[in-house]
Amino acid sequence: MKITDITVQSFRHMSNTVRDSEGHGHPGPEHEARSTMVTIQTDEGVSGYSFGPMPKGTLEGAIKPLLIGQDPNYREKIWHAMKERQRLNLATLNDKHLNTID
């Protein structure tokens, strides 16, 4: 099995969660929020989905070229490759991005 495509889809929804100055979520008034969903597809028709912060530019530039053609079952190999890539792109590839793919 090999990864063949990775896409990110942004969407808006109503939320009752607000963030404080440190980024922690708390109950709050209903408001419109924005989320992203990352989809990883394989040549065998298996797809994986994850919700998390993933700007399209980060996916296209730093993540997608690294993962296309990889076996998704080798999670630790992929994680270490992403962690190594992070050293060169710390401003654009943070831990939340790695967690979204992981």
Short mmCIF file of N, CA and C in Angstrom, two decimals:
data_model
loop_
_atom_site.label_atom_id
_atom_site.label_comp_id
_atom_site.label_asym_id
_atom_site.label_seq_id
_atom_site.Cartn_x
_atom_site.Cartn_y
_atom_site.Cartn_z
N MET A 1 0.85 -1.17 0.00
CA MET A 1 0.00 0.00 0.00
C MET A 1 0.89 1.24 0.00
N LYS A 2 0.53 2.23 -0.81
CA LYS A 2 1.30 3.48 -0.93
C LYS A 2 0.36 4.68 -0.85
N ILE A 3 0.84 5.76 -0.26
CA ILE A 3 0.10 7.02 -0.22
C ILE A 3 0.13 7.62 -1.62
N THR A 4 -1.05 7.97 -2.14
CA THR A 4 -1.13 8.53 -3.50
C THR A 4 -1.54 9.99 -3.52
N ASP A 5 -2.25 10.46 -2.50
CA ASP A 5 -2.68 11.86 -2.49
C ASP A 5 -2.97 12.32 -1.07
N ILE A 6 -2.75 13.60 -0.84
CA ILE A 6 -3.07 14.23 0.44
C ILE A 6 -3.74 15.55 0.10
N THR A 7 -4.92 15.77 0.69
CA THR A 7 -5.64 17.01 0.44
C THR A 7 -6.05 17.65 1.77
N VAL A 8 -6.28 18.95 1.73
CA VAL A 8 -6.77 19.67 2.90
C VAL A 8 -8.01 20.45 2.47
N GLN A 9 -9.05 20.36 3.29
CA GLN A 9 -10.29 21.05 3.00
C GLN A 9 -10.65 21.93 4.19
N SER A 10 -10.83 23.22 3.95
CA SER A 10 -11.24 24.16 5.00
C SER A 10 -12.75 24.32 4.96
N PHE A 11 -13.35 24.46 6.13
CA PHE A 11 -14.80 24.68 6.20
C PHE A 11 -15.13 25.50 7.43
N ARG A 12 -16.30 26.11 7.42
CA ARG A 12 -16.79 26.91 8.54
C ARG A 12 -17.94 26.16 9.21
N HIS A 13 -18.04 26.35 10.53
CA HIS A 13 -19.10 25.71 11.31
C HIS A 13 -19.36 26.54 12.55
N MET A 14 -20.45 26.24 13.24
CA MET A 14 -20.77 26.94 14.48
C MET A 14 -20.10 26.20 15.63
N SER A 15 -19.56 26.96 16.59
CA SER A 15 -18.84 26.37 17.72
C SER A 15 -19.20 27.10 19.00
N ASN A 16 -19.15 26.38 20.11
CA ASN A 16 -19.34 26.97 21.45
C ASN A 16 -18.03 26.96 22.23
N THR A 17 -16.92 26.77 21.55
CA THR A 17 -15.61 26.74 22.19
C THR A 17 -14.85 28.01 21.84
N VAL A 18 -14.30 28.67 22.86
CA VAL A 18 -13.46 29.85 22.65
C VAL A 18 -12.08 29.54 23.19
N ARG A 19 -11.07 30.24 22.70
CA ARG A 19 -9.69 30.03 23.13
C ARG A 19 -9.22 31.20 23.99
N ASP A 20 -8.47 30.88 25.05
CA ASP A 20 -7.89 31.94 25.86
C ASP A 20 -6.54 32.34 25.27
N SER A 21 -5.83 33.24 25.94
CA SER A 21 -4.57 33.76 25.40
C SER A 21 -3.49 32.69 25.29
N GLU A 22 -3.65 31.56 25.99
CA GLU A 22 -2.67 30.48 25.92
C GLU A 22 -3.11 29.37 24.97
N GLY A 23 -4.25 29.55 24.31
CA GLY A 23 -4.72 28.58 23.34
C GLY A 23 -5.60 27.47 23.90
N HIS A 24 -5.95 27.54 25.18
CA HIS A 24 -6.80 26.51 25.78
C HIS A 24 -8.25 26.75 25.41
N GLY A 25 -8.99 25.68 25.16
CA GLY A 25 -10.40 25.79 24.80
C GLY A 25 -11.29 25.82 26.03
N HIS A 26 -12.32 26.67 25.97
CA HIS A 26 -13.28 26.82 27.07
C HIS A 26 -14.67 27.02 26.47
N PRO A 27 -15.73 26.66 27.23
CA PRO A 27 -17.09 26.94 26.76
C PRO A 27 -17.28 28.45 26.60
N GLY A 28 -18.02 28.84 25.59
CA GLY A 28 -18.26 30.25 25.35
C GLY A 28 -19.47 30.44 24.47
N PRO A 29 -19.72 31.67 24.08
CA PRO A 29 -20.88 31.94 23.23
C PRO A 29 -20.71 31.33 21.84
N GLU A 30 -21.83 30.97 21.25
CA GLU A 30 -21.78 30.38 19.91
C GLU A 30 -21.25 31.39 18.90
N HIS A 31 -20.37 30.92 18.04
CA HIS A 31 -19.78 31.78 17.01
C HIS A 31 -19.38 30.91 15.81
N GLU A 32 -19.10 31.57 14.70
CA GLU A 32 -18.65 30.85 13.52
C GLU A 32 -17.15 30.56 13.66
N ALA A 33 -16.77 29.31 13.44
CA ALA A 33 -15.37 28.90 13.54
C ALA A 33 -14.93 28.29 12.22
N ARG A 34 -13.64 28.18 12.05
CA ARG A 34 -13.07 27.60 10.83
C ARG A 34 -12.22 26.39 11.22
N SER A 35 -12.38 25.29 10.50
CA SER A 35 -11.60 24.08 10.75
C SER A 35 -11.07 23.55 9.43
N THR A 36 -10.12 22.62 9.54
CA THR A 36 -9.59 21.97 8.35
C THR A 36 -9.61 20.46 8.54
N MET A 37 -9.81 19.75 7.44
CA MET A 37 -9.77 18.30 7.45
C MET A 37 -8.73 17.85 6.43
N VAL A 38 -7.79 17.03 6.88
CA VAL A 38 -6.77 16.48 6.00
C VAL A 38 -7.19 15.06 5.63
N THR A 39 -7.10 14.74 4.34
CA THR A 39 -7.43 13.41 3.84
C THR A 39 -6.18 12.81 3.20
N ILE A 40 -5.82 11.61 3.63
CA ILE A 40 -4.70 10.88 3.04
C ILE A 40 -5.28 9.66 2.33
N GLN A 41 -4.98 9.53 1.02
CA GLN A 41 -5.53 8.44 0.22
C GLN A 41 -4.41 7.50 -0.22
N THR A 42 -4.77 6.22 -0.38
CA THR A 42 -3.79 5.22 -0.81
C THR A 42 -4.21 4.58 -2.13
N ASP A 43 -3.27 3.85 -2.71
CA ASP A 43 -3.53 3.16 -3.98
C ASP A 43 -4.48 1.98 -3.82
N GLU A 44 -4.76 1.56 -2.59
CA GLU A 44 -5.69 0.45 -2.36
C GLU A 44 -7.08 0.94 -1.97
N GLY A 45 -7.31 2.25 -2.08
CA GLY A 45 -8.63 2.79 -1.78
C GLY A 45 -8.89 3.10 -0.32
N VAL A 46 -7.89 2.94 0.52
CA VAL A 46 -8.03 3.25 1.93
C VAL A 46 -7.75 4.74 2.13
N SER A 47 -8.61 5.41 2.90
CA SER A 47 -8.42 6.83 3.18
C SER A 47 -8.39 7.06 4.68
N GLY A 48 -7.58 8.01 5.11
CA GLY A 48 -7.52 8.41 6.50
C GLY A 48 -7.87 9.88 6.60
N TYR A 49 -8.54 10.25 7.70
CA TYR A 49 -8.99 11.62 7.89
C TYR A 49 -8.51 12.15 9.24
N SER A 50 -8.19 13.43 9.28
CA SER A 50 -7.76 14.05 10.52
C SER A 50 -8.18 15.51 10.51
N PHE A 51 -8.63 15.99 11.65
CA PHE A 51 -8.98 17.39 11.80
C PHE A 51 -7.87 18.08 12.56
N GLY A 52 -7.41 19.19 12.05
CA GLY A 52 -6.36 19.93 12.72
C GLY A 52 -5.88 21.08 11.86
N PRO A 53 -5.02 21.91 12.42
CA PRO A 53 -4.54 23.07 11.67
C PRO A 53 -3.54 22.65 10.60
N MET A 54 -3.89 22.87 9.35
CA MET A 54 -2.97 22.52 8.27
C MET A 54 -3.18 23.49 7.12
N PRO A 55 -2.40 24.56 7.08
CA PRO A 55 -2.51 25.47 5.93
C PRO A 55 -2.16 24.74 4.64
N LYS A 56 -2.88 25.06 3.57
CA LYS A 56 -2.67 24.38 2.29
C LYS A 56 -1.23 24.53 1.81
N GLY A 57 -0.63 25.70 2.02
CA GLY A 57 0.75 25.92 1.60
C GLY A 57 1.73 25.01 2.32
N THR A 58 1.49 24.77 3.61
CA THR A 58 2.35 23.86 4.38
C THR A 58 2.21 22.44 3.87
N LEU A 59 0.97 22.04 3.60
CA LEU A 59 0.74 20.69 3.08
C LEU A 59 1.42 20.51 1.73
N GLU A 60 1.19 21.44 0.81
CA GLU A 60 1.74 21.33 -0.54
C GLU A 60 3.26 21.42 -0.56
N GLY A 61 3.83 22.29 0.26
CA GLY A 61 5.26 22.53 0.20
C GLY A 61 6.12 21.62 1.05
N ALA A 62 5.65 21.28 2.26
CA ALA A 62 6.51 20.55 3.19
C ALA A 62 6.08 19.12 3.46
N ILE A 63 4.79 18.83 3.41
CA ILE A 63 4.29 17.51 3.80
C ILE A 63 4.06 16.58 2.61
N LYS A 64 3.31 17.05 1.64
CA LYS A 64 2.91 16.18 0.52
C LYS A 64 4.09 15.56 -0.22
N PRO A 65 5.12 16.34 -0.59
CA PRO A 65 6.25 15.72 -1.31
C PRO A 65 6.96 14.63 -0.49
N LEU A 66 6.89 14.76 0.82
CA LEU A 66 7.54 13.80 1.71
C LEU A 66 6.76 12.49 1.81
N LEU A 67 5.43 12.57 1.73
CA LEU A 67 4.60 11.40 2.00
C LEU A 67 4.15 10.63 0.76
N ILE A 68 4.05 11.29 -0.39
CA ILE A 68 3.59 10.58 -1.59
C ILE A 68 4.55 9.42 -1.89
N GLY A 69 3.97 8.24 -2.08
CA GLY A 69 4.76 7.04 -2.37
C GLY A 69 5.18 6.25 -1.14
N GLN A 70 4.96 6.80 0.06
CA GLN A 70 5.32 6.09 1.29
C GLN A 70 4.25 5.07 1.66
N ASP A 71 4.65 4.03 2.37
CA ASP A 71 3.71 3.05 2.91
C ASP A 71 3.14 3.63 4.21
N PRO A 72 1.82 3.85 4.30
CA PRO A 72 1.25 4.46 5.50
C PRO A 72 1.36 3.60 6.75
N ASN A 73 1.67 2.32 6.58
CA ASN A 73 1.84 1.45 7.74
C ASN A 73 3.15 1.71 8.48
N TYR A 74 4.10 2.36 7.82
CA TYR A 74 5.38 2.67 8.45
C TYR A 74 5.30 4.03 9.13
N ARG A 75 4.43 4.11 10.15
CA ARG A 75 4.14 5.38 10.81
C ARG A 75 5.36 6.02 11.44
N GLU A 76 6.18 5.24 12.11
CA GLU A 76 7.35 5.83 12.77
C GLU A 76 8.36 6.36 11.76
N LYS A 77 8.55 5.66 10.66
CA LYS A 77 9.45 6.13 9.61
C LYS A 77 8.96 7.47 9.06
N ILE A 78 7.64 7.56 8.82
CA ILE A 78 7.06 8.81 8.32
C ILE A 78 7.21 9.92 9.36
N TRP A 79 6.93 9.61 10.63
CA TRP A 79 7.03 10.62 11.68
C TRP A 79 8.45 11.16 11.77
N HIS A 80 9.44 10.29 11.74
CA HIS A 80 10.84 10.74 11.83
C HIS A 80 11.23 11.58 10.62
N ALA A 81 10.73 11.22 9.44
CA ALA A 81 11.02 12.02 8.25
C ALA A 81 10.39 13.41 8.38
N MET A 82 9.16 13.48 8.92
CA MET A 82 8.51 14.78 9.11
C MET A 82 9.24 15.60 10.17
N LYS A 83 9.68 14.94 11.24
CA LYS A 83 10.40 15.64 12.31
C LYS A 83 11.71 16.21 11.76
N GLU A 84 12.39 15.47 10.91
CA GLU A 84 13.63 15.97 10.29
C GLU A 84 13.32 17.16 9.38
N ARG A 85 12.24 17.06 8.62
CA ARG A 85 11.83 18.17 7.75
C ARG A 85 11.48 19.41 8.58
N GLN A 86 10.94 19.18 9.78
CA GLN A 86 10.56 20.29 10.65
C GLN A 86 11.78 21.12 11.05
N ARG A 87 12.92 20.49 11.21
CA ARG A 87 14.13 21.22 11.61
C ARG A 87 14.47 22.31 10.60
N LEU A 88 14.15 22.09 9.34
CA LEU A 88 14.46 23.06 8.30
C LEU A 88 13.32 24.05 8.06
N ASN A 89 12.13 23.75 8.57
CA ASN A 89 10.94 24.57 8.30
C ASN A 89 10.19 24.90 9.58
N LEU A 90 10.88 25.20 10.67
CA LEU A 90 10.23 25.38 11.95
C LEU A 90 9.17 26.48 11.92
N ALA A 91 9.39 27.51 11.14
CA ALA A 91 8.42 28.60 11.08
C ALA A 91 7.13 28.18 10.40
N THR A 92 7.18 27.23 9.49
CA THR A 92 5.98 26.83 8.75
C THR A 92 5.48 25.43 9.11
N LEU A 93 6.29 24.62 9.74
CA LEU A 93 5.91 23.24 10.06
C LEU A 93 6.08 23.02 11.56
N ASN A 94 4.98 23.18 12.30
CA ASN A 94 5.08 23.05 13.76
C ASN A 94 4.55 21.70 14.23
N ASP A 95 4.58 21.48 15.54
CA ASP A 95 4.15 20.20 16.11
C ASP A 95 2.69 19.89 15.83
N LYS A 96 1.83 20.91 15.77
CA LYS A 96 0.41 20.67 15.48
C LYS A 96 0.24 20.11 14.07
N HIS A 97 1.07 20.55 13.14
CA HIS A 97 0.99 20.02 11.78
C HIS A 97 1.41 18.55 11.76
N LEU A 98 2.49 18.22 12.47
CA LEU A 98 2.94 16.83 12.54
C LEU A 98 1.88 15.95 13.18
N ASN A 99 1.24 16.45 14.24
CA ASN A 99 0.20 15.68 14.92
C ASN A 99 -1.01 15.43 14.03
N THR A 100 -1.34 16.40 13.19
CA THR A 100 -2.47 16.24 12.27
C THR A 100 -2.22 15.08 11.31
N ILE A 101 -1.01 14.97 10.80
CA ILE A 101 -0.66 13.89 9.88
C ILE A 101 -0.50 12.57 10.62
N ASP A 102 0.11 12.60 11.79
CA ASP A 102 0.36 11.40 12.58
C ASP A 102 -0.95 10.74 12.95
#
